GROMACS .gro file of C-alpha atoms in nm:
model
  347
    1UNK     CA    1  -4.337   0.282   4.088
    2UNK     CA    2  -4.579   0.050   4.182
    3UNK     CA    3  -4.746   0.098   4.553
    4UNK     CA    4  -4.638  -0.290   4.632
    5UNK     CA    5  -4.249  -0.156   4.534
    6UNK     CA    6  -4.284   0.113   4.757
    7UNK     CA    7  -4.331  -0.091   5.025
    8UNK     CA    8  -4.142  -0.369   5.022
    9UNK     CA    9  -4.451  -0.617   4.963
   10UNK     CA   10  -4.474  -0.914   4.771
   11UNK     CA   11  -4.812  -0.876   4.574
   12UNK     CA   12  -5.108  -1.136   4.599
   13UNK     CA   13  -5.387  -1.178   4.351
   14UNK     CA   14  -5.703  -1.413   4.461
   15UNK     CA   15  -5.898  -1.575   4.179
   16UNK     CA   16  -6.208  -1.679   4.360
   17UNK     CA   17  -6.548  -1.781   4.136
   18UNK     CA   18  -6.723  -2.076   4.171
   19UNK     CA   19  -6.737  -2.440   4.037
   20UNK     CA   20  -6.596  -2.496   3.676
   21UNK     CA   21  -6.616  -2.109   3.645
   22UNK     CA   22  -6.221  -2.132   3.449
   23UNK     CA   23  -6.046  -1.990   3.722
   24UNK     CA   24  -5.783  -2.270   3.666
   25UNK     CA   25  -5.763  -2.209   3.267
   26UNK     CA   26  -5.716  -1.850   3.368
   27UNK     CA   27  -5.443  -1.950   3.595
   28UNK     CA   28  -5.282  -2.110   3.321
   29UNK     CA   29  -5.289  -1.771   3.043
   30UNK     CA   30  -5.102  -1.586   3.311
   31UNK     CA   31  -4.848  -1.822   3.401
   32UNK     CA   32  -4.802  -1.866   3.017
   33UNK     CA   33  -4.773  -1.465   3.012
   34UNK     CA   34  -4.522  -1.416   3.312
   35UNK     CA   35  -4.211  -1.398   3.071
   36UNK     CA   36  -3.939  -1.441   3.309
   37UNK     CA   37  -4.114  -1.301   3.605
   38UNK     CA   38  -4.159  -1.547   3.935
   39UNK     CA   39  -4.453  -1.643   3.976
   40UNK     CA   40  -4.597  -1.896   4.259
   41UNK     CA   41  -4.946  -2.080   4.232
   42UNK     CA   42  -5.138  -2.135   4.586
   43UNK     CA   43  -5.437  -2.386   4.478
   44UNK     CA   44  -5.714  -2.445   4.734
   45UNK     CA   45  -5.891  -2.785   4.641
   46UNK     CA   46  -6.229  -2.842   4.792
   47UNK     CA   47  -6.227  -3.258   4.863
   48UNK     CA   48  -5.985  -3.523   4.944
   49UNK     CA   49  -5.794  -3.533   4.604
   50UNK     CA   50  -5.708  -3.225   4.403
   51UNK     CA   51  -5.723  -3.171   4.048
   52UNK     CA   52  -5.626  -2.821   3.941
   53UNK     CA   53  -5.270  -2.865   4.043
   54UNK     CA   54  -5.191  -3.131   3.914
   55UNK     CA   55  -5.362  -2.997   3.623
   56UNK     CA   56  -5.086  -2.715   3.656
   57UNK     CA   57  -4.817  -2.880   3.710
   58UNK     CA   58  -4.851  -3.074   3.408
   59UNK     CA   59  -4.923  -2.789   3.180
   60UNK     CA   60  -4.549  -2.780   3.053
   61UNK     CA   61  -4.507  -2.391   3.051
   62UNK     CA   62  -4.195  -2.288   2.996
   63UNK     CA   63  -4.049  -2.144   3.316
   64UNK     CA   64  -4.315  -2.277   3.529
   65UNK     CA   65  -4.125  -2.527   3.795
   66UNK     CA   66  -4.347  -2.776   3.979
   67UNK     CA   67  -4.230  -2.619   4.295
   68UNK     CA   68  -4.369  -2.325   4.198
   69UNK     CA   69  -4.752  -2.507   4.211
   70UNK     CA   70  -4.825  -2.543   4.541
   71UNK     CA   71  -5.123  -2.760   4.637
   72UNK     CA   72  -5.362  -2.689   4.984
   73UNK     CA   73  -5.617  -3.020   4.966
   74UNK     CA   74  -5.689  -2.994   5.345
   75UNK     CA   75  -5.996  -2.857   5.342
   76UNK     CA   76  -6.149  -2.484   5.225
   77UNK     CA   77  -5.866  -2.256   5.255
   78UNK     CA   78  -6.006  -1.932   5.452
   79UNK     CA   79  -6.084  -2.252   5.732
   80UNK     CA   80  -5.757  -2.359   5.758
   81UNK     CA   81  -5.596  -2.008   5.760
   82UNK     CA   82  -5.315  -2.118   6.060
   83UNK     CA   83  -5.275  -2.454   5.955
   84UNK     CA   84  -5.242  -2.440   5.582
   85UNK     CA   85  -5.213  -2.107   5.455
   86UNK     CA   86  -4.982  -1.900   5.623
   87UNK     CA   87  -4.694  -2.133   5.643
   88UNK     CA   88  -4.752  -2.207   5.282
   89UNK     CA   89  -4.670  -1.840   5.248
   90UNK     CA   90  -4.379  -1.809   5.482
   91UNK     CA   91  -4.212  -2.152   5.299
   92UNK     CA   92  -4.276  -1.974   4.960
   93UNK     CA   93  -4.126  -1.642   5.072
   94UNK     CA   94  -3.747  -1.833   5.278
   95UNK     CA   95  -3.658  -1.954   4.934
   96UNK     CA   96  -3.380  -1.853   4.808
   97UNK     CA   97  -3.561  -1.701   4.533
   98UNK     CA   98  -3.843  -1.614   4.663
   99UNK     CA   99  -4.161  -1.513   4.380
  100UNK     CA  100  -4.230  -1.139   4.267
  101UNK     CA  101  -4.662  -1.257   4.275
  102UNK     CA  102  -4.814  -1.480   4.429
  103UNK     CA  103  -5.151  -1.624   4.249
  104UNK     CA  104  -5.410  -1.813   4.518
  105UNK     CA  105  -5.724  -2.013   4.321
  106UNK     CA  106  -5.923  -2.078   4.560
  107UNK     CA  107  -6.182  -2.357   4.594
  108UNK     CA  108  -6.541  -2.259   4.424
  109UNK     CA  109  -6.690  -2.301   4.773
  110UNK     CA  110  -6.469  -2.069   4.984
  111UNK     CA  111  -6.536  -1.703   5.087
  112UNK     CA  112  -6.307  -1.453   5.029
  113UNK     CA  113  -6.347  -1.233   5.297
  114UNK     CA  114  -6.190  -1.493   5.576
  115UNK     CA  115  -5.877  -1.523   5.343
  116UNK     CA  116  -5.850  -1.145   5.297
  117UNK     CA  117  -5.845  -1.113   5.658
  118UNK     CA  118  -5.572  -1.343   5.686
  119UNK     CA  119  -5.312  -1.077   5.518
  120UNK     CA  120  -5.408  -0.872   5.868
  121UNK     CA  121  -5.171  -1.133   6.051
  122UNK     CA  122  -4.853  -0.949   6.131
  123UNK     CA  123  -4.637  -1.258   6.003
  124UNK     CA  124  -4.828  -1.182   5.655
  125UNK     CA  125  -4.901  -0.801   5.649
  126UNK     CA  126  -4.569  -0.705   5.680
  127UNK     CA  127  -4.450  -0.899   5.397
  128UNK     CA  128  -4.774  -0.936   5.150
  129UNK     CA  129  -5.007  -0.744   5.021
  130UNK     CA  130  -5.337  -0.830   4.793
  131UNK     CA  131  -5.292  -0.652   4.458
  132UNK     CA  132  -5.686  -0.756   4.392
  133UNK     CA  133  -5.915  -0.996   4.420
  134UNK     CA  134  -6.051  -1.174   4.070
  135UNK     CA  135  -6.382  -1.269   4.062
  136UNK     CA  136  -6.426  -1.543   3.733
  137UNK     CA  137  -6.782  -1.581   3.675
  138UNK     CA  138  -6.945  -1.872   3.472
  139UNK     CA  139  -7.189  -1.638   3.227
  140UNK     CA  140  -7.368  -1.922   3.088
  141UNK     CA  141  -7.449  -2.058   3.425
  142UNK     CA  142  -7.557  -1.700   3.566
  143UNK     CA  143  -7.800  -1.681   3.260
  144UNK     CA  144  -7.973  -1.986   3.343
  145UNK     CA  145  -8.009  -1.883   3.691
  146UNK     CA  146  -7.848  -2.107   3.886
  147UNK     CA  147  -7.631  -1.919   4.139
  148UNK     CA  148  -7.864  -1.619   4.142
  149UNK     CA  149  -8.175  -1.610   4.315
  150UNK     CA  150  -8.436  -1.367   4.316
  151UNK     CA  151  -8.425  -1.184   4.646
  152UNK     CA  152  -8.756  -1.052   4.595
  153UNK     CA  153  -8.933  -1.383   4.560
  154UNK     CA  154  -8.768  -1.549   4.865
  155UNK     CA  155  -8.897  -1.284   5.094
  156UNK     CA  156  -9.259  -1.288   4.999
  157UNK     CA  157  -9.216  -1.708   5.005
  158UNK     CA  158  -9.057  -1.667   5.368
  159UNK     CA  159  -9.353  -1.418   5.424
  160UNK     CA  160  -9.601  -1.632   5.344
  161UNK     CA  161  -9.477  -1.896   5.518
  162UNK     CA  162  -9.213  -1.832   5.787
  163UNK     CA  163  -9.151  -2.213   5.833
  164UNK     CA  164  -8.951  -2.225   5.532
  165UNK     CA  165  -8.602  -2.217   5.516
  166UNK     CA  166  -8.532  -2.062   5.131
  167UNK     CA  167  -8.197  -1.964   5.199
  168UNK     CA  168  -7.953  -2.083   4.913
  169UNK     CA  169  -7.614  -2.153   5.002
  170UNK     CA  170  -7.479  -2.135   4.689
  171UNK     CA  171  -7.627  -1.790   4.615
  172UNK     CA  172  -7.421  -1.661   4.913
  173UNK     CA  173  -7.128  -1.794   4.775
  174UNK     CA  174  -7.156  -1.642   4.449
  175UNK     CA  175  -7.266  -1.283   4.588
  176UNK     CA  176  -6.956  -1.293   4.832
  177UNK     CA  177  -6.738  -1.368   4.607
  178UNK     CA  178  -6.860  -1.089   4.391
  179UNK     CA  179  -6.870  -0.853   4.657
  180UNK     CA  180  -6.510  -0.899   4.767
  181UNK     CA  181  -6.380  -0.853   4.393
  182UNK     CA  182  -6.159  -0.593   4.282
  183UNK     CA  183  -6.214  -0.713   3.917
  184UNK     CA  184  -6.470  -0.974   3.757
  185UNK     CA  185  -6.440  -1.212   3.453
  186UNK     CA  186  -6.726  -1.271   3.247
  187UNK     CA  187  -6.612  -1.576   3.150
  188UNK     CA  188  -6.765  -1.825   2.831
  189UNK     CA  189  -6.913  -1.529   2.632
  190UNK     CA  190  -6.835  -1.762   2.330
  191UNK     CA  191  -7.164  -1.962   2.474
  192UNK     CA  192  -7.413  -1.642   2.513
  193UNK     CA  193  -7.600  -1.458   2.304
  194UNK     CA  194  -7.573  -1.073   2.305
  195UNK     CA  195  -7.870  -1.026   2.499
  196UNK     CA  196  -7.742  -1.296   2.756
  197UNK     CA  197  -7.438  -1.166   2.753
  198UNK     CA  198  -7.582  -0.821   2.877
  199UNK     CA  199  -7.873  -0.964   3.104
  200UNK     CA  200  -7.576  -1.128   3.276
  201UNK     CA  201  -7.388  -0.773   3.280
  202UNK     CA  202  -7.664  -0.638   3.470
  203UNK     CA  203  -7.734  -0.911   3.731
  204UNK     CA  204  -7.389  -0.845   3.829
  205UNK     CA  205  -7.386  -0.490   3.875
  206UNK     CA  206  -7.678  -0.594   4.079
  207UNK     CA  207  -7.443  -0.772   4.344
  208UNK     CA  208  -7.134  -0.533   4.328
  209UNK     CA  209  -7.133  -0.312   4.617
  210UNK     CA  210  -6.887  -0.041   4.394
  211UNK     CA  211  -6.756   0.054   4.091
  212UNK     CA  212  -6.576  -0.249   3.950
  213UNK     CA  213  -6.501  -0.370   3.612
  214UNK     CA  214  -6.646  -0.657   3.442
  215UNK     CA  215  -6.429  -0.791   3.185
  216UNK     CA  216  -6.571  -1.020   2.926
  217UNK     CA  217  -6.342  -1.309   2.792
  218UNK     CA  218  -6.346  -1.657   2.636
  219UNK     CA  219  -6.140  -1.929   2.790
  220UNK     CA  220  -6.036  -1.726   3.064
  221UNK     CA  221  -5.796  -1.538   2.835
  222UNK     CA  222  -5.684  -1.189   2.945
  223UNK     CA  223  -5.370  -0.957   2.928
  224UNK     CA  224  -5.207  -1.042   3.253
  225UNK     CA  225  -5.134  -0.634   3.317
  226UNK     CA  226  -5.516  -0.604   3.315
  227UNK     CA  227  -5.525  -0.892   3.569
  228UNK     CA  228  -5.204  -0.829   3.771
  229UNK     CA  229  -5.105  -0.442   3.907
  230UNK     CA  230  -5.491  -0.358   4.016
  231UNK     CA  231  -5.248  -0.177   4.341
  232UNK     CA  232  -5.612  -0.266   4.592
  233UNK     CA  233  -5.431  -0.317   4.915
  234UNK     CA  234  -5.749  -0.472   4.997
  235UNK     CA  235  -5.693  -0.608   5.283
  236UNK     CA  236  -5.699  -0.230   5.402
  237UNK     CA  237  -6.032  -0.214   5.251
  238UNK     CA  238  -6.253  -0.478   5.433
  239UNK     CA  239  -6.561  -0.261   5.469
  240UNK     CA  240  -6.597  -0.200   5.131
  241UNK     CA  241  -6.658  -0.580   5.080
  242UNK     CA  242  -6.948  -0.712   5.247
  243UNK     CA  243  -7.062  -1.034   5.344
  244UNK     CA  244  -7.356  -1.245   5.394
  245UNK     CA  245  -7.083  -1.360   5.707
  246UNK     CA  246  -6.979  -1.028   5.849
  247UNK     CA  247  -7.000  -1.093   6.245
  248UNK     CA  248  -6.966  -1.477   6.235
  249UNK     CA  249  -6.665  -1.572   6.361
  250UNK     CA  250  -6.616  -1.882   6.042
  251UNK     CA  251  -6.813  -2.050   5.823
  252UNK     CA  252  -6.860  -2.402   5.822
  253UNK     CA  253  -6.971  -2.616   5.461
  254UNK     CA  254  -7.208  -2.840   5.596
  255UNK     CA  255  -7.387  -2.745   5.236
  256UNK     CA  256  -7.113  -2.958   5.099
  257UNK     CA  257  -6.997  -3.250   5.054
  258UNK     CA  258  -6.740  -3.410   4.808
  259UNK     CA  259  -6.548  -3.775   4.744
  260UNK     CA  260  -6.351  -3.958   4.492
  261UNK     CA  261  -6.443  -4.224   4.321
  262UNK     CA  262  -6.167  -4.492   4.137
  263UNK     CA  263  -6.205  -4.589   3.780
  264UNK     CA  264  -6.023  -4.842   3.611
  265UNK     CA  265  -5.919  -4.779   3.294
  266UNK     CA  266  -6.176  -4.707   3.005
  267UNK     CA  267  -6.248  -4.775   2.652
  268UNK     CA  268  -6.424  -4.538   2.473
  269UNK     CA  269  -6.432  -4.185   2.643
  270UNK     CA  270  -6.729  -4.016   2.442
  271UNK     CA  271  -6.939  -4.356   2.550
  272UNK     CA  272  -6.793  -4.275   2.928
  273UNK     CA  273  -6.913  -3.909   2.936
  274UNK     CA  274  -7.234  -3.961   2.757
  275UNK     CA  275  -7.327  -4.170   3.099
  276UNK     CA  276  -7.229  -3.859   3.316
  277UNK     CA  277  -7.450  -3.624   3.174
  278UNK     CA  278  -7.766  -3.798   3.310
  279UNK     CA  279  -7.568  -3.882   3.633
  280UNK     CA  280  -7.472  -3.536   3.698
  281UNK     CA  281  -7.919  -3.414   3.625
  282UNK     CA  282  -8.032  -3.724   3.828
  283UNK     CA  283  -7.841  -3.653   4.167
  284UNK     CA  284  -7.797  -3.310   4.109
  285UNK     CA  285  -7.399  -3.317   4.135
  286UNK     CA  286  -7.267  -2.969   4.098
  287UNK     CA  287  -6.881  -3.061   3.957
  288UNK     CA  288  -6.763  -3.387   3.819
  289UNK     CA  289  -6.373  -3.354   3.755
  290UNK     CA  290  -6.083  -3.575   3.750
  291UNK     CA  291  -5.826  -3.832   3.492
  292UNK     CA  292  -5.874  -4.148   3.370
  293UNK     CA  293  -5.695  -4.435   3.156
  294UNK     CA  294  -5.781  -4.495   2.785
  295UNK     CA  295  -5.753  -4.847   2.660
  296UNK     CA  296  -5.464  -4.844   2.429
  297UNK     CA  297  -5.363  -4.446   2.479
  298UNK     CA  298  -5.051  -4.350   2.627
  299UNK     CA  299  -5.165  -4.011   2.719
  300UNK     CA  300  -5.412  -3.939   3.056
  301UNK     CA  301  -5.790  -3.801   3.009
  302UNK     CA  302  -5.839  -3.492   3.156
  303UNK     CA  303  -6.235  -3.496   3.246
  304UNK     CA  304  -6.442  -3.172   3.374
  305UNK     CA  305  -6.787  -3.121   3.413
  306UNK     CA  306  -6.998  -2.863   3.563
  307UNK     CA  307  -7.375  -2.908   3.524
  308UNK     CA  308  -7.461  -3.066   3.203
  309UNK     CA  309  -7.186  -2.910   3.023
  310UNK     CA  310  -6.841  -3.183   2.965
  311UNK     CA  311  -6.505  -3.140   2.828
  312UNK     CA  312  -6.197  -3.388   2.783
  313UNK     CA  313  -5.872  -3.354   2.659
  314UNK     CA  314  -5.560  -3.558   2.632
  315UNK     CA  315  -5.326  -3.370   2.923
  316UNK     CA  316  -5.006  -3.553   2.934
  317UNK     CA  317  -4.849  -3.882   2.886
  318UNK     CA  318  -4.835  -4.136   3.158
  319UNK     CA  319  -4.489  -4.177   3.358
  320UNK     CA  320  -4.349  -4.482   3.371
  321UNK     CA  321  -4.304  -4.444   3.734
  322UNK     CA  322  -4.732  -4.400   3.813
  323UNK     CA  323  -4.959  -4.650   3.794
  324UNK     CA  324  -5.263  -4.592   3.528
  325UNK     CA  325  -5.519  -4.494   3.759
  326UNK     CA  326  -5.826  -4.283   3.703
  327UNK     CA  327  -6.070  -4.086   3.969
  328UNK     CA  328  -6.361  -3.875   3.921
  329UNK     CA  329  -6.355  -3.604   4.209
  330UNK     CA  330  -6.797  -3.592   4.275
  331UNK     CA  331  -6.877  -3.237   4.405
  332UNK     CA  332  -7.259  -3.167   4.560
  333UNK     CA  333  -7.459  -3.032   4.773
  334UNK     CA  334  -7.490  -3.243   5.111
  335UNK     CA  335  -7.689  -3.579   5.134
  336UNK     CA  336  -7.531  -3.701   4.778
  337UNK     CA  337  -7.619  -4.101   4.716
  338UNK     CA  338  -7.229  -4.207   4.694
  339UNK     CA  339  -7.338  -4.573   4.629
  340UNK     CA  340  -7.581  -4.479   4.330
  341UNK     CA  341  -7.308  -4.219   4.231
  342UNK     CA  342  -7.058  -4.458   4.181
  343UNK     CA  343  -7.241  -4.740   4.033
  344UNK     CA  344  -7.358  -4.519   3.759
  345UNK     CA  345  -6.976  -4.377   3.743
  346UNK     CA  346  -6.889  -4.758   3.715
  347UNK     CA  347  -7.123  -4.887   3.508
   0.00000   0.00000   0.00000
């Protein structure tokens, strides 16, 4: 029998990882693998106007009830633990029915370590526990070196000249989330060599703090009793997961910034996306992500972009009841040129 049985606790698995990692996709393979078993989505959207759960929602998994996607668009989750969070969990747990695992996809900007904390409440720790904490990580993004710096270099730059600030937010981000996992997803090994593929490996070994395993995958598929029954209780086992914010009382993301930007309905889609690649190198936009209207289609464009890399799909149809109107959720690091941003967007 399962520790979280033995207790009386309703299990809790965080996916954490950063921007356009496929923490969303691997959302989606477990709900499609719960067979019968309740399961309830928390999704932690980093901007005014979410994405991912709408992206659930209209998924059309069998057994999967829109109630059961529940949306937090207020702002980075472990920030708004009181506000948001915990009386998302104590509406999820007075239904009737309440679920048997709870999934929480966080933003890619939030730290885990706040939110683990969180289960320490006595409204929540009495009732929840964290089975683990998932860790997707973006391999072909790690290879080229984008969220890891090299800690060696910064401190002979600071040394030679103190004045600098070389601290990179987004490095943080990346190591805490790695340090607070209980399991990590190599995710997009389709798009890496071999020797990528195991440079990667070891860069991440590098951050772990313990033994953990790294589990290589492809579109964010795994068996969901690899993913789900890890038995971590970590929110028992805080010390174990350092942070670059042990000591500060939050965390603000002043780094950060993101908006939404309409757009009317479009005609050609490959013609539309070929213009965001430049946009996204020019202003150096992090995530571009969001649904528009197709000329002459009667199904919505999903769009998602992180870095130079772009995927679209056909999602769902329109309802009759909502009006055809597309957005492009902008994600970036602080001081972003909206008006440029959207003009280009525009056209």
């Amino acid at each position: 029998m399962s520790p979280a049985r033995l207790t009386g606790k309703t299990p809790v698995t965080i996916i954490t990882g950063f921007l356009g990692a496929g923490k969303t996709t691997l959302v989606r393979n477990l709900l499609e693998q719960a067979d019968g078993r309740r399961l309830a989505v928390i999704v932690n959207e980093f901007g005014e106007q979410g994405v991912d759960g709408e992206t659930l929602r209209s998924c059309g998994i069998e057994g999967c009830a829109e109630v059961d996607i529940v949306e937090l668009a207020n702002g980075c989750i472990c920030c708004t633990v009181a506000d948001d969070f915990v009386p998302t969990i104590e509406a999820l747990m007075a239904r009737s029915q309440p679920p048997e695992h709870i999934l929480i996809e966080t933003s890619g900007l939030a730290l885990p370590k706040p939110l683990l904390k969180a289960f320490g409440w006595p409204s929540v720790r009495s009732r929840l526990t964290v089975d683990g904490v998932i860790a997707v990580i973006d391999g072909p993004a790690v290879a080229a070196g984008r969220f890891a710096d090299d800690p060696r270099a910064v401190a002979m730059q600071r040394a030679e000249d103190p004045s600098l600030d070389h601290d990179n937010p987004l490095a943080e981000v990346y190591e805490d989330q790695l340090s607070a996992a209980d399991l990590v997803i190599l995710n997009k090994t389709d798009l890496l060599s071999d020797a990528d593929a195991a440079e990667v490996g070891r860069k991440i070994a590098q951050v772990l703090p313990r033994a953990v395993k790294v589990a290589p995958t492809r579109d964010g598929k795994i068996d969901i009793a690899a993913a789900l029954g890890l038995h971590a209780a970590a929110e028992n086992d805080l010390n174990a997961r350092p942070s670059h914010h042990d000591g500060a009382d939050d965390h603000e993301h002043d780094d950060f910034e993101s908006f939404v930007v309409p757009v009317p309905e479009i005609a050609e889609p490959e013609v539309f996306v070929a213009r965001l690649k430049p946009l996204v190198e020019a202003h150096d936009i992090l995530r571009l992500k969001g649904f528009l209207a197709v000329a002459g289609k009667p199904m919505r464009l999903e769009v998602q972009g992180v870095g130079p890399r772009f995927r679209q799909q056909f999602d769902r149809a329109w309802r009759p009841d909502e009006a055809r109107a597309g957005h492009l959720v902008v994600i970036g690091r602080t001081g972003l040129d909206r008006a440029a941003i959207q003009i280009a967007i525009l056209g």
